[in-house]
């Protein structure tokens, strides 16, 4: 089984210029900073990267910029999901051509898909590429909830080798291990579940938090790796207020606001998404002060 | 207030040729049959018309075919929703240019939208056109649930004059009347709620059922119009098994299967959507026999 | 099928004296007022009557007081539910001995019951009495949701002849009619659904509202009886703010507060239940003024 | 803060004789076996002990039998919940008189309680005793969901010193630690969450599993205590099939069936609860064989 990812899998936002185009320079810099900070993989075009809000051309542009900038220093996991099977396959092939280490697919819903439709969707894409595929379950965004049973069926497709679970329910992960065995390559996509998921056996943590606190993210992973339960717990609770905040307010809104607070000018979110309202920015600022990401003292 | 719709608002599927292109001829014929059967409006590019699964070009093509074929005999309500505000406005302008009587917008979700984002989305589109807009609430497909309070705010935008409610909860309609007054132009989009919604004051019923039973749909509306409660109830319960079936199995799947049973060859659904499985086709066939849409006798 | 109830089935509260005992005199007076106002049945020991908060002795006391006071002028429906089958049967026999026209049973949950357990519970009680039984579905209070399929199985037990549906979802009623036929004796227990339920075919409306607005409750029923859809709708929307309020705040709290506003001193609710907080009393007062139950003018 | 519990808190069933009375002898033997197996506390009259299905007299009888049999070897946590505040206080005083180390209170719902009512309920009981109180949150049985915010308010009541969380969502525990600090004495009541909860900082695991696998339960706790993450994970996944099973099928049903399979004759469950159906008994038997609780070989 070819599961090329582990550790901290960092999800960059897609920054825009003031005129609303993809800001390639800033995107490259964000990715570079993440790699230099030590993250174990880079995953462009995730939910954080507002994949579904981009045109086909912009999606290809983002994939190219990121893969070029990473330049093989760490693996890349490229989001290729679309509502139709045909478009998903198109993007998967493009990512493969660019040299992505793996692609990620979240089955998206307008009409709820039957289990047979979900399996057929993955199967059709998987037949068209040879790159490893991560199945992504996130009912809160995709609108479909893949049961552990369906996920175990997806993992029987030869190059569907990984699963990212973002329901935020650790019981799903336990069930997956029961169904698929302890070697199943599952990854956690729910930030506040980082500790419980690693303890349950997750190979990696898919997170946008490395925009802000990469060292703490890595510290938690390393504590788990050396079996240091007390250290992992301490590190987790330190990060938890930020992890809860970015999930509660939507990753693109929250990460953009944090970058702005930290001095990086990011362009406007793509409508209908809007910037984090001022009262929540103030709350975020306080969290960043407590994490010593921002200097303390008087909080405006 | 300009609310140009009432009665039976019929939602055509988008049929495809065997090669997967929009089948313009069949689409025109379906629409023509509906108008001749007496429906009060035609609504292309709804959920039934698999709007989100079409390319921008296909969407424009469908709108053109339908508006031309209807040729002003009844009003048209054209779906123009996209995930981004920019694309929604693009399609709204296109529909306006084609002469749509009204456009329908369902705010779609990947990232859950805040109330301010929802209102901002409608406001931006509304400013760009002068055609009346129907706000569409359908959390089961769009992934967002517009509360009666948010809907009442949308109805304050000058050309947002109608609301289509598809939660299937008649209490939402009662609440809307309480908030907005008895003149609020609301429409029911949940087929099994047709009777309760009309009784609650709905002006129309948005439904794909006229592909199959237009006479019964009209009969229910007319009974309500003349205050014939017993007649309305009788008509409703007669239709209910079909109405429940098409909702339970997904409108495009169910309507396509019914048309095939009735002798019209419709091409494949667009993947990942798949044809209704055989066991459900058999159930549907039985319902159609009982409705005398299909000849009775031995059901295979 | 013996279903002795129809129309407005009024649910009295269980009033207490200041020392916390059942206030027999006030209970008798409340019931008498309801009968004189014209309601079609009286149902002591319902949710409104805080059945589960009473001792066995108090339950028997309330049943006696009410049945004696009604004195056969209208049918009585006595709540006899307990968590155990043994206690339920005990109370059912007591009510039968007192001459109750029917008894009502809500299967209560601590451990969720299987369908077989629910059916077994009703079956065991039904075998022990000959009085007609109404099965009561109210997941919000009882903690169990009886599906239409389970309800249809309960209605096969010889003396389970009626069902009270309080989920607030009119689709459940439609489904029940589909499963059991149009003669099924179902009653609506969700106040805000009064109109939709009658239109769906409900024989009666189980409600605590006759403490406050018996004339309006009767007016709605009578409009339905004579097929006056417009009149029924008008009457319904007039009552709706009160109906929504008493459900939103809990019937015992809301009815007690309304009686106090209307000049009847009711003792304290049984702890842990507490009196409606002042801000909600003010809201209720305004609703009562608009209904002309209380004199208008300056609202303190 | 006086929180006298930690480790494996074992919840005995309440066994009945064939005539339906509490089987004191068997209850004593079950408790004795648990203490000898090394559990850290005994908790009679929990959900497993079918507290709400017992008469007041039976409850007092069970408390006496268990406290006498434990005889101070480990702490006791006695369930004292009732729907009314008055009855809860009555049982709390009785448990205190018997020498219970602590009492547990789950606020039970027929009418949903407001936060003020919940706090008032605990406060009234807490004022009447000096024994430490564990607040118990289990919406699946009690019907009320105590938010972390409400729990933190309960923990401000002087002798409410512990909280048992049974929602099965580890995020609730994280939130509790954030709100109340790392010293908060919380206990996990969701068996499948045993590992995640200990890692989150739970002081103990409230469980009926020691009827069957006390050694494995203790092994998990001890692995956590010595910071052995890999050992804890291994032990957890070994137990998980049984933990999931007993929760899925209801603890009294599942534990009773397991004891019968293991050779202990337990009387009938109290109606409406019924014995585990044969197909589930077969599944349980297989799980017990795999755990080597039952001898392997051919499974009938």
Short mmCIF file of C-alpha atoms in Angstrom, two decimals, chain A residues 168-171 173-175 177-178 182 186 192-193 195-196 198-201 224 227 229 233 236-237 240-241 244, chain D residues 168-171 173-175 177-178 182 186 192-193 195-196 198-201 224 227 229 233 236-237 240-241 244:
data_model
loop_
_atom_site.label_atom_id
_atom_site.label_comp_id
_atom_site.label_asym_id
_atom_site.label_seq_id
_atom_site.Cartn_x
_atom_site.Cartn_y
_atom_site.Cartn_z
CA UNK A 168 -14.48 15.26 14.38
CA UNK A 169 -15.66 12.01 15.93
CA UNK A 170 -12.82 9.81 17.09
CA UNK A 171 -15.19 6.84 17.20
CA UNK A 173 -11.44 6.34 13.45
CA UNK A 174 -11.72 3.52 15.96
CA UNK A 175 -14.30 1.89 13.75
CA UNK A 177 -9.23 0.52 12.50
CA UNK A 178 -11.61 -2.26 13.50
CA UNK A 182 -4.26 -1.29 12.37
CA UNK A 186 -5.93 7.36 8.09
CA UNK A 192 -9.58 19.94 17.77
CA UNK A 193 -9.27 16.17 17.50
CA UNK A 195 -4.53 14.53 20.13
CA UNK A 196 -7.27 11.89 20.19
CA UNK A 198 -2.95 10.51 16.91
CA UNK A 199 -3.62 8.33 19.95
CA UNK A 200 -6.14 6.36 17.91
CA UNK A 201 -3.42 5.71 15.34
CA UNK A 224 3.28 11.29 20.15
CA UNK A 227 5.31 8.04 23.27
CA UNK A 229 1.69 11.21 26.63
CA UNK A 233 -1.39 16.49 26.24
CA UNK A 236 -2.41 19.93 22.68
CA UNK A 237 -4.18 21.98 25.34
CA UNK A 240 -6.58 24.04 21.55
CA UNK A 241 -8.03 27.58 21.80
CA UNK A 244 -11.18 25.54 18.10
CA UNK D 168 -19.22 10.11 23.69
CA UNK D 169 -17.68 13.27 22.28
CA UNK D 170 -14.14 13.86 23.47
CA UNK D 171 -14.41 17.50 22.41
CA UNK D 173 -14.00 16.94 27.67
CA UNK D 174 -11.46 19.20 26.00
CA UNK D 175 -13.85 22.08 26.39
CA UNK D 177 -10.66 21.35 30.68
CA UNK D 178 -10.44 24.69 28.88
CA UNK D 182 -6.65 20.88 34.10
CA UNK D 186 -14.04 14.52 35.05
CA UNK D 192 -15.87 3.33 23.34
CA UNK D 193 -14.22 6.61 24.33
CA UNK D 195 -8.77 5.66 25.47
CA UNK D 196 -9.43 9.16 24.16
CA UNK D 198 -7.98 9.10 29.55
CA UNK D 199 -5.63 10.84 27.14
CA UNK D 200 -7.74 13.99 27.48
CA UNK D 201 -7.22 13.82 31.23
CA UNK D 224 -2.16 5.25 30.74
CA UNK D 227 2.49 6.81 30.07
CA UNK D 229 0.80 4.99 24.78
CA UNK D 233 -3.75 1.64 22.36
CA UNK D 236 -8.06 -0.45 23.94
CA UNK D 237 -8.47 -1.94 20.48
CA UNK D 240 -13.29 -2.19 21.62
CA UNK D 241 -15.59 -4.77 19.97
CA UNK D 244 -19.11 -1.04 21.23
#
